[in-house]
PDB file of C-alpha atoms in Angstrom:
ATOM      1  CA  UNK A   1      16.797   2.261   6.459  1.00 73.00           C
ATOM      2  CA  UNK A   2      13.312   0.973   7.050  1.00 81.00           C
ATOM      3  CA  UNK A   3      12.376  -2.306   5.450  1.00 89.00           C
ATOM      4  CA  UNK A   4       9.516  -4.790   5.600  1.00 93.00           C
ATOM      5  CA  UNK A   5      10.073  -8.416   4.658  1.00 95.00           C
ATOM      6  CA  UNK A   6       7.370 -10.931   3.884  1.00 96.00           C
ATOM      7  CA  UNK A   7       9.190 -14.161   3.115  1.00 95.00           C
ATOM      8  CA  UNK A   8       6.288 -16.045   1.549  1.00 95.00           C
ATOM      9  CA  UNK A   9       4.940 -15.005  -1.837  1.00 94.00           C
ATOM     10  CA  UNK A  10       2.167 -17.576  -1.703  1.00 96.00           C
ATOM     11  CA  UNK A  11       0.516 -19.415   1.142  1.00 97.00           C
ATOM     12  CA  UNK A  12      -2.039 -22.080   0.394  1.00 97.00           C
ATOM     13  CA  UNK A  13      -4.162 -23.719   3.123  1.00 97.00           C
ATOM     14  CA  UNK A  14      -7.394 -25.636   3.404  1.00 97.00           C
ATOM     15  CA  UNK A  15     -10.527 -24.154   4.903  1.00 97.00           C
ATOM     16  CA  UNK A  16     -10.515 -24.507   8.673  1.00 97.00           C
ATOM     17  CA  UNK A  17      -6.731 -24.744   8.937  1.00 97.00           C
ATOM     18  CA  UNK A  18      -4.699 -22.223  10.920  1.00 97.00           C
ATOM     19  CA  UNK A  19      -2.951 -19.455   9.024  1.00 97.00           C
ATOM     20  CA  UNK A  20       0.174 -17.488   9.817  1.00 97.00           C
ATOM     21  CA  UNK A  21       1.496 -14.845   7.439  1.00 97.00           C
ATOM     22  CA  UNK A  22       4.973 -13.773   8.387  1.00 97.00           C
ATOM     23  CA  UNK A  23       6.274 -10.238   8.530  1.00 97.00           C
ATOM     24  CA  UNK A  24       9.638  -8.998   9.719  1.00 96.00           C
ATOM     25  CA  UNK A  25      10.759  -5.410   9.798  1.00 94.00           C
ATOM     26  CA  UNK A  26      13.893  -3.382  10.064  1.00 92.00           C
ATOM     27  CA  UNK A  27      13.721   0.036  11.663  1.00 87.00           C
ATOM     28  CA  UNK A  28      15.951   1.850  14.078  1.00 80.00           C
ATOM     29  CA  UNK A  29      13.203   3.511  16.101  1.00 78.00           C
ATOM     30  CA  UNK A  30       9.731   2.481  17.240  1.00 78.00           C
ATOM     31  CA  UNK A  31       7.572   2.022  14.164  1.00 82.00           C
ATOM     32  CA  UNK A  32       3.916   1.382  13.874  1.00 89.00           C
ATOM     33  CA  UNK A  33       2.995  -1.815  12.058  1.00 92.00           C
ATOM     34  CA  UNK A  34      -0.062  -2.513   9.934  1.00 94.00           C
ATOM     35  CA  UNK A  35      -1.614  -5.238   7.866  1.00 96.00           C
ATOM     36  CA  UNK A  36      -3.436  -4.228   4.691  1.00 96.00           C
ATOM     37  CA  UNK A  37      -5.515  -6.580   2.566  1.00 96.00           C
ATOM     38  CA  UNK A  38      -6.400  -6.479  -1.106  1.00 94.00           C
ATOM     39  CA  UNK A  39      -9.271  -8.671  -2.228  1.00 95.00           C
ATOM     40  CA  UNK A  40      -9.545  -9.544  -5.892  1.00 91.00           C
ATOM     41  CA  UNK A  41     -10.087  -6.468  -8.052  1.00 85.00           C
ATOM     42  CA  UNK A  42     -10.480  -4.185  -5.046  1.00 89.00           C
ATOM     43  CA  UNK A  43      -8.395  -1.415  -3.556  1.00 91.00           C
ATOM     44  CA  UNK A  44      -6.154  -1.982  -0.584  1.00 93.00           C
ATOM     45  CA  UNK A  45      -7.773  -1.525   2.795  1.00 94.00           C
ATOM     46  CA  UNK A  46      -6.583  -1.610   6.352  1.00 93.00           C
ATOM     47  CA  UNK A  47      -7.062  -4.951   8.089  1.00 94.00           C
ATOM     48  CA  UNK A  48      -5.522  -4.157  11.445  1.00 92.00           C
ATOM     49  CA  UNK A  49      -2.854  -2.096  13.138  1.00 89.00           C
ATOM     50  CA  UNK A  50      -0.645  -2.851  16.063  1.00 86.00           C
ATOM     51  CA  UNK A  51      -1.654   0.123  18.141  1.00 78.00           C
ATOM     52  CA  UNK A  52      -5.301  -0.937  18.201  1.00 78.00           C
ATOM     53  CA  UNK A  53      -4.532  -4.462  19.440  1.00 75.00           C
ATOM     54  CA  UNK A  54      -7.773  -5.588  17.860  1.00 80.00           C
ATOM     55  CA  UNK A  55      -9.020  -8.681  16.104  1.00 81.00           C
ATOM     56  CA  UNK A  56     -10.549  -8.101  12.714  1.00 85.00           C
ATOM     57  CA  UNK A  57     -12.324 -10.897  10.811  1.00 90.00           C
ATOM     58  CA  UNK A  58     -10.698 -13.337  13.224  1.00 91.00           C
ATOM     59  CA  UNK A  59      -7.169 -12.122  12.429  1.00 94.00           C
ATOM     60  CA  UNK A  60      -4.728 -11.006  15.085  1.00 93.00           C
ATOM     61  CA  UNK A  61      -1.147  -9.795  14.965  1.00 93.00           C
ATOM     62  CA  UNK A  62       1.349  -9.401  17.763  1.00 87.00           C
ATOM     63  CA  UNK A  63       4.310  -7.108  17.617  1.00 88.00           C
ATOM     64  CA  UNK A  64       7.462  -8.839  18.821  1.00 89.00           C
ATOM     65  CA  UNK A  65      10.108  -6.165  19.161  1.00 87.00           C
ATOM     66  CA  UNK A  66      12.805  -8.664  20.103  1.00 89.00           C
ATOM     67  CA  UNK A  67      12.326 -10.595  16.897  1.00 90.00           C
ATOM     68  CA  UNK A  68      11.208  -7.496  14.955  1.00 92.00           C
ATOM     69  CA  UNK A  69       8.187  -9.394  13.718  1.00 94.00           C
ATOM     70  CA  UNK A  70       4.492  -8.700  13.239  1.00 95.00           C
ATOM     71  CA  UNK A  71       3.030 -11.987  12.053  1.00 96.00           C
ATOM     72  CA  UNK A  72      -0.646 -12.196  11.104  1.00 96.00           C
ATOM     73  CA  UNK A  73      -2.584 -15.170  12.446  1.00 96.00           C
ATOM     74  CA  UNK A  74      -6.003 -16.706  12.177  1.00 96.00           C
ATOM     75  CA  UNK A  75      -6.950 -19.983  13.865  1.00 96.00           C
ATOM     76  CA  UNK A  76      -9.446 -21.167  11.249  1.00 97.00           C
ATOM     77  CA  UNK A  77      -9.110 -19.916   7.669  1.00 97.00           C
ATOM     78  CA  UNK A  78     -12.190 -19.251   5.545  1.00 97.00           C
ATOM     79  CA  UNK A  79     -12.446 -19.213   1.759  1.00 97.00           C
ATOM     80  CA  UNK A  80     -13.310 -15.521   1.835  1.00 96.00           C
ATOM     81  CA  UNK A  81      -9.910 -14.835   3.415  1.00 97.00           C
ATOM     82  CA  UNK A  82      -8.266 -15.513   0.056  1.00 97.00           C
ATOM     83  CA  UNK A  83      -6.551 -12.263  -0.850  1.00 97.00           C
ATOM     84  CA  UNK A  84      -3.243 -10.455  -1.052  1.00 96.00           C
ATOM     85  CA  UNK A  85      -1.911  -9.400   2.341  1.00 97.00           C
ATOM     86  CA  UNK A  86       0.616  -6.642   2.832  1.00 96.00           C
ATOM     87  CA  UNK A  87       2.528  -5.861   5.977  1.00 96.00           C
ATOM     88  CA  UNK A  88       3.381  -2.171   6.307  1.00 95.00           C
ATOM     89  CA  UNK A  89       5.423   0.074   8.523  1.00 92.00           C
ATOM     90  CA  UNK A  90       5.170   3.741   9.378  1.00 88.00           C
ATOM     91  CA  UNK A  91       8.083   5.373  11.054  1.00 78.00           C
ATOM     92  CA  UNK A  92       9.890   8.599  11.618  1.00 69.00           C
ATOM     93  CA  UNK A  93       8.394  11.817  12.839  1.00 65.00           C
ATOM     94  CA  UNK A  94       6.157  12.093   9.815  1.00 66.00           C
ATOM     95  CA  UNK A  95       5.058   8.557   9.198  1.00 75.00           C
ATOM     96  CA  UNK A  96       5.992   7.562   5.678  1.00 83.00           C
ATOM     97  CA  UNK A  97       4.267   4.297   4.785  1.00 87.00           C
ATOM     98  CA  UNK A  98       6.390   1.435   3.479  1.00 89.00           C
ATOM     99  CA  UNK A  99       5.122  -1.978   2.377  1.00 92.00           C
ATOM    100  CA  UNK A 100       6.475  -5.479   2.103  1.00 94.00           C
ATOM    101  CA  UNK A 101       6.178  -7.438  -1.114  1.00 94.00           C
ATOM    102  CA  UNK A 102       2.973  -9.106  -0.023  1.00 95.00           C
ATOM    103  CA  UNK A 103       1.766 -12.658   0.506  1.00 96.00           C
ATOM    104  CA  UNK A 104      -1.002 -14.165  -1.531  1.00 96.00           C
ATOM    105  CA  UNK A 105      -3.229 -16.304   0.670  1.00 97.00           C
ATOM    106  CA  UNK A 106      -5.261 -18.987  -1.026  1.00 98.00           C
ATOM    107  CA  UNK A 107      -7.811 -20.870   1.074  1.00 97.00           C
ATOM    108  CA  UNK A 108      -9.029 -24.038  -0.585  1.00 96.00           C
ATOM    109  CA  UNK A 109     -12.422 -25.611   0.145  1.00 94.00           C
TER     110      UNK A 109
ATOM    111  CA  UNK B   1     -18.381   9.885   0.911  1.00 82.00           C
ATOM    112  CA  UNK B   2     -14.744   9.936   2.024  1.00 80.00           C
ATOM    113  CA  UNK B   3     -12.595   8.631  -0.769  1.00 93.00           C
ATOM    114  CA  UNK B   4      -9.460   8.728  -2.853  1.00 97.00           C
ATOM    115  CA  UNK B   5     -10.157   9.014  -6.554  1.00 97.00           C
ATOM    116  CA  UNK B   6      -7.737   8.185  -9.331  1.00 97.00           C
ATOM    117  CA  UNK B   7      -8.165   8.854 -13.031  1.00 97.00           C
ATOM    118  CA  UNK B   8      -8.006   7.258 -15.442  1.00 97.00           C
ATOM    119  CA  UNK B   9      -8.644   3.678 -14.290  1.00 96.00           C
ATOM    120  CA  UNK B  10      -7.088   2.226 -17.442  1.00 97.00           C
ATOM    121  CA  UNK B  11      -4.660   3.779 -19.873  1.00 96.00           C
ATOM    122  CA  UNK B  12      -2.779   2.467 -22.875  1.00 97.00           C
ATOM    123  CA  UNK B  13      -0.203   4.827 -24.299  1.00 96.00           C
ATOM    124  CA  UNK B  14       2.853   4.843 -26.521  1.00 96.00           C
ATOM    125  CA  UNK B  15       6.462   5.255 -25.509  1.00 97.00           C
ATOM    126  CA  UNK B  16       7.442   8.867 -25.012  1.00 96.00           C
ATOM    127  CA  UNK B  17       3.997  10.418 -24.890  1.00 97.00           C
ATOM    128  CA  UNK B  18       3.644  12.467 -21.717  1.00 97.00           C
ATOM    129  CA  UNK B  19       0.804  11.520 -19.423  1.00 97.00           C
ATOM    130  CA  UNK B  20      -0.638  12.456 -16.057  1.00 98.00           C
ATOM    131  CA  UNK B  21      -2.512  10.261 -13.619  1.00 98.00           C
ATOM    132  CA  UNK B  22      -4.607  12.295 -11.242  1.00 98.00           C
ATOM    133  CA  UNK B  23      -5.285  11.577  -7.584  1.00 98.00           C
ATOM    134  CA  UNK B  24      -7.715  13.508  -5.447  1.00 98.00           C
ATOM    135  CA  UNK B  25      -8.858  13.029  -1.847  1.00 97.00           C
ATOM    136  CA  UNK B  26     -11.688  14.723   0.011  1.00 96.00           C
ATOM    137  CA  UNK B  27     -10.606  13.973   3.576  1.00 95.00           C
ATOM    138  CA  UNK B  28      -8.255  16.923   4.101  1.00 95.00           C
ATOM    139  CA  UNK B  29      -5.334  14.537   4.522  1.00 94.00           C
ATOM    140  CA  UNK B  30      -1.838  15.946   4.763  1.00 93.00           C
ATOM    141  CA  UNK B  31      -0.004  12.820   3.571  1.00 93.00           C
ATOM    142  CA  UNK B  32      -0.306  11.475   0.028  1.00 95.00           C
ATOM    143  CA  UNK B  33       1.748   8.866  -1.752  1.00 95.00           C
ATOM    144  CA  UNK B  34       2.091   6.997  -5.036  1.00 97.00           C
ATOM    145  CA  UNK B  35       2.932   3.307  -5.327  1.00 96.00           C
ATOM    146  CA  UNK B  36       3.345   0.915  -8.185  1.00 96.00           C
ATOM    147  CA  UNK B  37       2.321  -2.694  -7.842  1.00 94.00           C
ATOM    148  CA  UNK B  38       4.105  -5.351  -9.875  1.00 93.00           C
ATOM    149  CA  UNK B  39       3.849  -9.150  -9.574  1.00 89.00           C
ATOM    150  CA  UNK B  40       6.408 -10.478  -7.142  1.00 87.00           C
ATOM    151  CA  UNK B  41       7.582  -6.999  -6.192  1.00 90.00           C
ATOM    152  CA  UNK B  42       4.640  -5.855  -4.116  1.00 89.00           C
ATOM    153  CA  UNK B  43       3.965  -2.175  -3.552  1.00 91.00           C
ATOM    154  CA  UNK B  44       6.920   0.067  -4.185  1.00 93.00           C
ATOM    155  CA  UNK B  45       6.748   3.700  -3.280  1.00 93.00           C
ATOM    156  CA  UNK B  46       7.381   6.216  -6.058  1.00 96.00           C
ATOM    157  CA  UNK B  47       6.934   9.598  -4.354  1.00 96.00           C
ATOM    158  CA  UNK B  48       5.243  10.892  -1.271  1.00 94.00           C
ATOM    159  CA  UNK B  49       4.136  14.239   0.067  1.00 94.00           C
ATOM    160  CA  UNK B  50       3.752  15.335   3.654  1.00 91.00           C
ATOM    161  CA  UNK B  51       1.867  18.516   2.784  1.00 91.00           C
ATOM    162  CA  UNK B  52       1.387  21.184   0.138  1.00 94.00           C
ATOM    163  CA  UNK B  53       4.618  21.927  -1.709  1.00 93.00           C
ATOM    164  CA  UNK B  54       6.453  19.202   0.262  1.00 92.00           C
ATOM    165  CA  UNK B  55       7.364  16.124  -1.753  1.00 95.00           C
ATOM    166  CA  UNK B  56      10.066  13.486  -1.481  1.00 93.00           C
ATOM    167  CA  UNK B  57      11.332  10.498  -3.415  1.00 94.00           C
ATOM    168  CA  UNK B  58      10.351   6.994  -2.550  1.00 92.00           C
ATOM    169  CA  UNK B  59      12.158   3.843  -3.593  1.00 90.00           C
ATOM    170  CA  UNK B  60      11.538   4.010  -7.349  1.00 96.00           C
ATOM    171  CA  UNK B  61      11.234   7.684  -8.413  1.00 97.00           C
ATOM    172  CA  UNK B  62      13.112   7.462 -11.722  1.00 97.00           C
ATOM    173  CA  UNK B  63      10.964   8.454 -14.673  1.00 97.00           C
ATOM    174  CA  UNK B  64       8.249  10.049 -12.555  1.00 98.00           C
ATOM    175  CA  UNK B  65       7.391  13.524 -11.331  1.00 98.00           C
ATOM    176  CA  UNK B  66       4.817  14.757  -8.852  1.00 98.00           C
ATOM    177  CA  UNK B  67       3.468  18.043  -7.632  1.00 96.00           C
ATOM    178  CA  UNK B  68       1.435  19.086  -4.621  1.00 97.00           C
ATOM    179  CA  UNK B  69       0.028  22.521  -5.291  1.00 97.00           C
ATOM    180  CA  UNK B  70      -3.208  21.860  -3.445  1.00 96.00           C
ATOM    181  CA  UNK B  71      -3.833  19.689  -0.431  1.00 96.00           C
ATOM    182  CA  UNK B  72      -6.426  17.513  -2.132  1.00 97.00           C
ATOM    183  CA  UNK B  73      -4.539  16.726  -5.363  1.00 98.00           C
ATOM    184  CA  UNK B  74      -1.346  14.786  -5.995  1.00 98.00           C
ATOM    185  CA  UNK B  75      -0.874  14.071  -9.709  1.00 98.00           C
ATOM    186  CA  UNK B  76       1.695  11.603 -11.009  1.00 98.00           C
ATOM    187  CA  UNK B  77       3.444  12.731 -14.178  1.00 98.00           C
ATOM    188  CA  UNK B  78       5.305  10.533 -16.631  1.00 97.00           C
ATOM    189  CA  UNK B  79       7.204  12.904 -18.899  1.00 95.00           C
ATOM    190  CA  UNK B  80       8.410  10.217 -21.305  1.00 97.00           C
ATOM    191  CA  UNK B  81       6.820   6.870 -20.473  1.00 97.00           C
ATOM    192  CA  UNK B  82       8.676   3.672 -21.277  1.00 97.00           C
ATOM    193  CA  UNK B  83       7.461   0.047 -21.375  1.00 97.00           C
ATOM    194  CA  UNK B  84       9.066  -0.702 -17.990  1.00 97.00           C
ATOM    195  CA  UNK B  85       6.572   1.696 -16.457  1.00 98.00           C
ATOM    196  CA  UNK B  86       3.735  -0.605 -17.395  1.00 98.00           C
ATOM    197  CA  UNK B  87       2.212  -1.317 -14.013  1.00 97.00           C
ATOM    198  CA  UNK B  88      -0.713  -0.907 -11.653  1.00 96.00           C
ATOM    199  CA  UNK B  89      -0.505   2.394  -9.802  1.00 97.00           C
ATOM    200  CA  UNK B  90      -2.093   3.264  -6.483  1.00 96.00           C
ATOM    201  CA  UNK B  91      -2.482   6.581  -4.757  1.00 97.00           C
ATOM    202  CA  UNK B  92      -2.922   6.725  -0.983  1.00 96.00           C
ATOM    203  CA  UNK B  93      -3.647   9.433   1.559  1.00 95.00           C
ATOM    204  CA  UNK B  94      -3.794   9.753   5.315  1.00 93.00           C
ATOM    205  CA  UNK B  95      -3.595  12.196   8.141  1.00 90.00           C
ATOM    206  CA  UNK B  96      -0.165  13.122   9.334  1.00 82.00           C
ATOM    207  CA  UNK B  97       1.338  10.730  11.885  1.00 79.00           C
ATOM    208  CA  UNK B  98       2.624   7.222  12.356  1.00 75.00           C
ATOM    209  CA  UNK B  99      -0.544   5.578  13.645  1.00 80.00           C
ATOM    210  CA  UNK B 100      -2.999   6.756  11.059  1.00 85.00           C
ATOM    211  CA  UNK B 101      -4.778   4.592   8.504  1.00 89.00           C
ATOM    212  CA  UNK B 102      -4.025   5.133   4.828  1.00 93.00           C
ATOM    213  CA  UNK B 103      -6.844   5.191   2.297  1.00 95.00           C
ATOM    214  CA  UNK B 104      -6.227   3.981  -1.233  1.00 96.00           C
ATOM    215  CA  UNK B 105      -7.535   4.834  -4.644  1.00 96.00           C
ATOM    216  CA  UNK B 106      -8.958   2.160  -6.878  1.00 95.00           C
ATOM    217  CA  UNK B 107      -5.818   1.912  -8.977  1.00 95.00           C
ATOM    218  CA  UNK B 108      -4.738   2.891 -12.486  1.00 97.00           C
ATOM    219  CA  UNK B 109      -3.615   0.188 -14.842  1.00 96.00           C
ATOM    220  CA  UNK B 110      -1.094   1.689 -17.246  1.00 98.00           C
ATOM    221  CA  UNK B 111       0.251  -0.036 -20.331  1.00 98.00           C
ATOM    222  CA  UNK B 112       3.073   1.578 -22.293  1.00 97.00           C
ATOM    223  CA  UNK B 113       3.655   0.078 -25.731  1.00 96.00           C
TER     224      UNK B 113
END
């Protein structure tokens, strides 16, 4: 069965500090991994996806197949990064989208 | 404008009174899905659909029904709502395939009293 685990419900850091939001997955094949973000009172939106290997708003994520992880990192957090972050997985031939429980990031001034 | 539209945005209803939350997308997406968002539980999938007339259960389908008669619409039906279905509901759509981005509706906050 496919599963996404985000071990931290809440992560609180000060502005300018590094941030790492953890994500581990369980899937028998080769899934695609995503990070979605939900700012206060807004709909979820894609932040980045593994296949693009891009950096969005200073965030990066590396897929580690050995550790089955897809941690989200940013070297210097900003207050506007405060939001709910969801790691997600798409797998199978059709690509059903499954989410982790989310991590709330709070960046303090 | 490409978007996923849910209605209503807010709904308060009483136990047992049937209701439907609509979801419509204008991007010709094959895949559509419903999730509920609860504090501490994240986004849990209720039902999903890979195309017209093709639907399947997610992790928490009990108490819900869906239909996919047209590609653009994917309504969520609560035949007999109960208080434990009080939640924030999101609809999402995407093209078929594992690498594609999902687009979300703005959410429907449902309260069952």
